[in-house]
Amino acid sequence: GENVEQHPSTLSVQEGDSAVIKCTYSDSASNYFPWYKQELGKGPQLIIDIRSNVGEKKDQRIAVTLNKTAKHFSLHITETQPEDSAVYFCAARGGGADGLTFGKGTHLIIQP
Amino acid sequence: KAGVTQTPRYLIKTRGQQVTLSCSPISGHRSVSWYQQTPGQGLQFLFEYFSETQRNKGNFPGRFSGRQFSNSRSEMNVSTLELGDSALYLCASSPQGAAYEQYFGPGTRLTVT
């Protein structure tokens, strides 16, 4: 089945700086890659996603890039704000009939 | 539109008992998926239902089961509870299926003592 690795596990950045979280996947047939933000006591919130036929997607301060050859994808957050502090999860949907496979999460801390 | 709702939000059960969790998807969504979230294993896929049929199943024992009703609401059941079943159980709904965007509910926090 699919395996997703996510790095780093914790990321601390100054407010206003950029944050980058990276993930790799194992199944070359994977075709859908969402990113979720989870705040304490809440369920994961879909913030952006990308499909395998697209290399990059942006939504205001958030962007995701996908390199199918290397089997990795990244989340970029620019001009970070205190409300960006949360745990971020990457995920991939494999070529089989499984649901989403998630990375272990990145705890993003925005320092004021 | 109202989001995904899950009931109950918190539950405490004793080892050996069984439990049923409920999920109401976003209006118009026909697919419901269930995930288990624990500190050690992270988020793991349990199963997906679409139009009352189980389409996919994760690597969990048969004690974990689910169903979906004609109004797309879903329930999951865990029988013979074990201490290791303590987790946050998340339901996600999707308009077309797990291959597309999934929207999560707040989860049910299950504690097994």
mmCIF file with all atom_site columns, N, CA, C and O in Angstrom, chain B residues 64-83:
data_model
loop_
_atom_site.group_PDB
_atom_site.id
_atom_site.type_symbol
_atom_site.label_atom_id
_atom_site.label_alt_id
_atom_site.label_comp_id
_atom_site.label_asym_id
_atom_site.label_entity_id
_atom_site.label_seq_id
_atom_site.pdbx_PDB_ins_code
_atom_site.Cartn_x
_atom_site.Cartn_y
_atom_site.Cartn_z
_atom_site.occupancy
_atom_site.B_iso_or_equiv
_atom_site.pdbx_formal_charge
_atom_site.auth_seq_id
_atom_site.auth_comp_id
_atom_site.auth_asym_id
_atom_site.auth_atom_id
_atom_site.pdbx_PDB_model_num
ATOM 1  N N  . PHE B 1 64 ? -14.227 -3.876 13.852 1.00 0.00 ? 64 PHE B N  1
ATOM 2  C CA . PHE B 1 64 ? -14.612 -2.558 13.350 1.00 0.00 ? 64 PHE B CA 1
ATOM 3  C C  . PHE B 1 64 ? -15.531 -2.749 12.144 1.00 0.00 ? 64 PHE B C  1
ATOM 4  O O  . PHE B 1 64 ? -15.154 -3.411 11.165 1.00 0.00 ? 64 PHE B O  1
ATOM 5  N N  . SER B 1 65 ? -16.705 -2.192 12.224 1.00 0.00 ? 65 SER B N  1
ATOM 6  C CA . SER B 1 65 ? -17.645 -2.313 11.113 1.00 0.00 ? 65 SER B CA 1
ATOM 7  C C  . SER B 1 65 ? -18.408 -1.013 10.961 1.00 0.00 ? 65 SER B C  1
ATOM 8  O O  . SER B 1 65 ? -18.364 -0.140 11.841 1.00 0.00 ? 65 SER B O  1
ATOM 9  N N  . GLY B 1 66 ? -19.101 -0.895 9.864  1.00 0.00 ? 66 GLY B N  1
ATOM 10 C CA . GLY B 1 66 ? -19.872 0.322  9.643  1.00 0.00 ? 66 GLY B CA 1
ATOM 11 C C  . GLY B 1 66 ? -21.030 0.063  8.723  1.00 0.00 ? 66 GLY B C  1
ATOM 12 O O  . GLY B 1 66 ? -21.218 -1.050 8.209  1.00 0.00 ? 66 GLY B O  1
ATOM 13 N N  . ARG B 1 67 ? -21.818 1.108  8.540  1.00 0.00 ? 67 ARG B N  1
ATOM 14 C CA . ARG B 1 67 ? -22.894 1.042  7.570  1.00 0.00 ? 67 ARG B CA 1
ATOM 15 C C  . ARG B 1 67 ? -23.299 2.461  7.188  1.00 0.00 ? 67 ARG B C  1
ATOM 16 O O  . ARG B 1 67 ? -22.984 3.420  7.900  1.00 0.00 ? 67 ARG B O  1
ATOM 17 N N  . GLN B 1 68 ? -24.015 2.544  6.080  1.00 0.00 ? 68 GLN B N  1
ATOM 18 C CA . GLN B 1 68 ? -24.507 3.843  5.636  1.00 0.00 ? 68 GLN B CA 1
ATOM 19 C C  . GLN B 1 68 ? -25.984 3.700  5.299  1.00 0.00 ? 68 GLN B C  1
ATOM 20 O O  . GLN B 1 68 ? -26.401 2.687  4.714  1.00 0.00 ? 68 GLN B O  1
ATOM 21 N N  . PHE B 1 69 ? -26.743 4.698  5.645  1.00 0.00 ? 69 PHE B N  1
ATOM 22 C CA . PHE B 1 69 ? -28.185 4.668  5.419  1.00 0.00 ? 69 PHE B CA 1
ATOM 23 C C  . PHE B 1 69 ? -28.544 5.407  4.133  1.00 0.00 ? 69 PHE B C  1
ATOM 24 O O  . PHE B 1 69 ? -27.696 6.079  3.531  1.00 0.00 ? 69 PHE B O  1
ATOM 25 N N  . SER B 1 70 ? -29.788 5.283  3.739  1.00 0.00 ? 70 SER B N  1
ATOM 26 C CA . SER B 1 70 ? -30.223 5.871  2.460  1.00 0.00 ? 70 SER B CA 1
ATOM 27 C C  . SER B 1 70 ? -30.107 7.394  2.458  1.00 0.00 ? 70 SER B C  1
ATOM 28 O O  . SER B 1 70 ? -30.010 8.014  1.399  1.00 0.00 ? 70 SER B O  1
ATOM 29 N N  . ASN B 1 71 ? -30.088 8.025  3.640  1.00 0.00 ? 71 ASN B N  1
ATOM 30 C CA . ASN B 1 71 ? -29.936 9.490  3.690  1.00 0.00 ? 71 ASN B CA 1
ATOM 31 C C  . ASN B 1 71 ? -28.459 9.897  3.811  1.00 0.00 ? 71 ASN B C  1
ATOM 32 O O  . ASN B 1 71 ? -28.159 11.042 4.112  1.00 0.00 ? 71 ASN B O  1
ATOM 33 N N  . SER B 1 72 ? -27.569 8.940  3.584  1.00 0.00 ? 72 SER B N  1
ATOM 34 C CA . SER B 1 72 ? -26.103 9.105  3.607  1.00 0.00 ? 72 SER B CA 1
ATOM 35 C C  . SER B 1 72 ? -25.505 9.174  5.003  1.00 0.00 ? 72 SER B C  1
ATOM 36 O O  . SER B 1 72 ? -24.278 9.133  5.135  1.00 0.00 ? 72 SER B O  1
ATOM 37 N N  . ARG B 1 73 ? -26.327 9.245  6.035  1.00 0.00 ? 73 ARG B N  1
ATOM 38 C CA . ARG B 1 73 ? -25.784 9.190  7.403  1.00 0.00 ? 73 ARG B CA 1
ATOM 39 C C  . ARG B 1 73 ? -25.096 7.852  7.609  1.00 0.00 ? 73 ARG B C  1
ATOM 40 O O  . ARG B 1 73 ? -25.483 6.836  7.005  1.00 0.00 ? 73 ARG B O  1
ATOM 41 N N  . SER B 1 74 ? -24.052 7.854  8.434  1.00 0.00 ? 74 SER B N  1
ATOM 42 C CA . SER B 1 74 ? -23.282 6.625  8.616  1.00 0.00 ? 74 SER B CA 1
ATOM 43 C C  . SER B 1 74 ? -23.056 6.349  10.098 1.00 0.00 ? 74 SER B C  1
ATOM 44 O O  . SER B 1 74 ? -23.050 7.264  10.927 1.00 0.00 ? 74 SER B O  1
ATOM 45 N N  . GLU B 1 75 ? -22.900 5.104  10.406 1.00 0.00 ? 75 GLU B N  1
ATOM 46 C CA . GLU B 1 75 ? -22.533 4.680  11.758 1.00 0.00 ? 75 GLU B CA 1
ATOM 47 C C  . GLU B 1 75 ? -21.340 3.742  11.662 1.00 0.00 ? 75 GLU B C  1
ATOM 48 O O  . GLU B 1 75 ? -21.202 3.004  10.680 1.00 0.00 ? 75 GLU B O  1
ATOM 49 N N  . MET B 1 76 ? -20.498 3.782  12.682 1.00 0.00 ? 76 MET B N  1
ATOM 50 C CA . MET B 1 76 ? -19.471 2.764  12.792 1.00 0.00 ? 76 MET B CA 1
ATOM 51 C C  . MET B 1 76 ? -19.603 2.102  14.162 1.00 0.00 ? 76 MET B C  1
ATOM 52 O O  . MET B 1 76 ? -20.022 2.730  15.140 1.00 0.00 ? 76 MET B O  1
ATOM 53 N N  . ASN B 1 77 ? -19.279 0.836  14.206 1.00 0.00 ? 77 ASN B N  1
ATOM 54 C CA . ASN B 1 77 ? -19.427 0.043  15.417 1.00 0.00 ? 77 ASN B CA 1
ATOM 55 C C  . ASN B 1 77 ? -18.097 -0.628 15.732 1.00 0.00 ? 77 ASN B C  1
ATOM 56 O O  . ASN B 1 77 ? -17.409 -1.109 14.824 1.00 0.00 ? 77 ASN B O  1
ATOM 57 N N  . VAL B 1 78 ? -17.748 -0.626 16.996 1.00 0.00 ? 78 VAL B N  1
ATOM 58 C CA . VAL B 1 78 ? -16.576 -1.370 17.440 1.00 0.00 ? 78 VAL B CA 1
ATOM 59 C C  . VAL B 1 78 ? -17.048 -2.333 18.530 1.00 0.00 ? 78 VAL B C  1
ATOM 60 O O  . VAL B 1 78 ? -17.629 -1.900 19.536 1.00 0.00 ? 78 VAL B O  1
ATOM 61 N N  . SER B 1 79 ? -16.831 -3.621 18.306 1.00 0.00 ? 79 SER B N  1
ATOM 62 C CA . SER B 1 79 ? -17.253 -4.610 19.288 1.00 0.00 ? 79 SER B CA 1
ATOM 63 C C  . SER B 1 79 ? -16.052 -5.057 20.122 1.00 0.00 ? 79 SER B C  1
ATOM 64 O O  . SER B 1 79 ? -14.899 -4.863 19.736 1.00 0.00 ? 79 SER B O  1
ATOM 65 N N  . THR B 1 80 ? -16.338 -5.637 21.256 1.00 0.00 ? 80 THR B N  1
ATOM 66 C CA . THR B 1 80 ? -15.307 -6.172 22.155 1.00 0.00 ? 80 THR B CA 1
ATOM 67 C C  . THR B 1 80 ? -14.149 -5.184 22.292 1.00 0.00 ? 80 THR B C  1
ATOM 68 O O  . THR B 1 80 ? -13.006 -5.458 21.888 1.00 0.00 ? 80 THR B O  1
ATOM 69 N N  . LEU B 1 81 ? -14.437 -4.026 22.827 1.00 0.00 ? 81 LEU B N  1
ATOM 70 C CA . LEU B 1 81 ? -13.455 -2.949 22.919 1.00 0.00 ? 81 LEU B CA 1
ATOM 71 C C  . LEU B 1 81 ? -12.189 -3.366 23.661 1.00 0.00 ? 81 LEU B C  1
ATOM 72 O O  . LEU B 1 81 ? -12.233 -4.095 24.653 1.00 0.00 ? 81 LEU B O  1
ATOM 73 N N  . GLU B 1 82 ? -11.072 -2.866 23.141 1.00 0.00 ? 82 GLU B N  1
ATOM 74 C CA . GLU B 1 82 ? -9.769  -3.077 23.771 1.00 0.00 ? 82 GLU B CA 1
ATOM 75 C C  . GLU B 1 82 ? -9.211  -1.707 24.163 1.00 0.00 ? 82 GLU B C  1
ATOM 76 O O  . GLU B 1 82 ? -9.613  -0.673 23.609 1.00 0.00 ? 82 GLU B O  1
ATOM 77 N N  . LEU B 1 83 ? -8.257  -1.715 25.102 1.00 0.00 ? 83 LEU B N  1
ATOM 78 C CA . LEU B 1 83 ? -7.665  -0.455 25.547 1.00 0.00 ? 83 LEU B CA 1
ATOM 79 C C  . LEU B 1 83 ? -7.076  0.320  24.369 1.00 0.00 ? 83 LEU B C  1
ATOM 80 O O  . LEU B 1 83 ? -7.147  1.549  24.301 1.00 0.00 ? 83 LEU B O  1
#
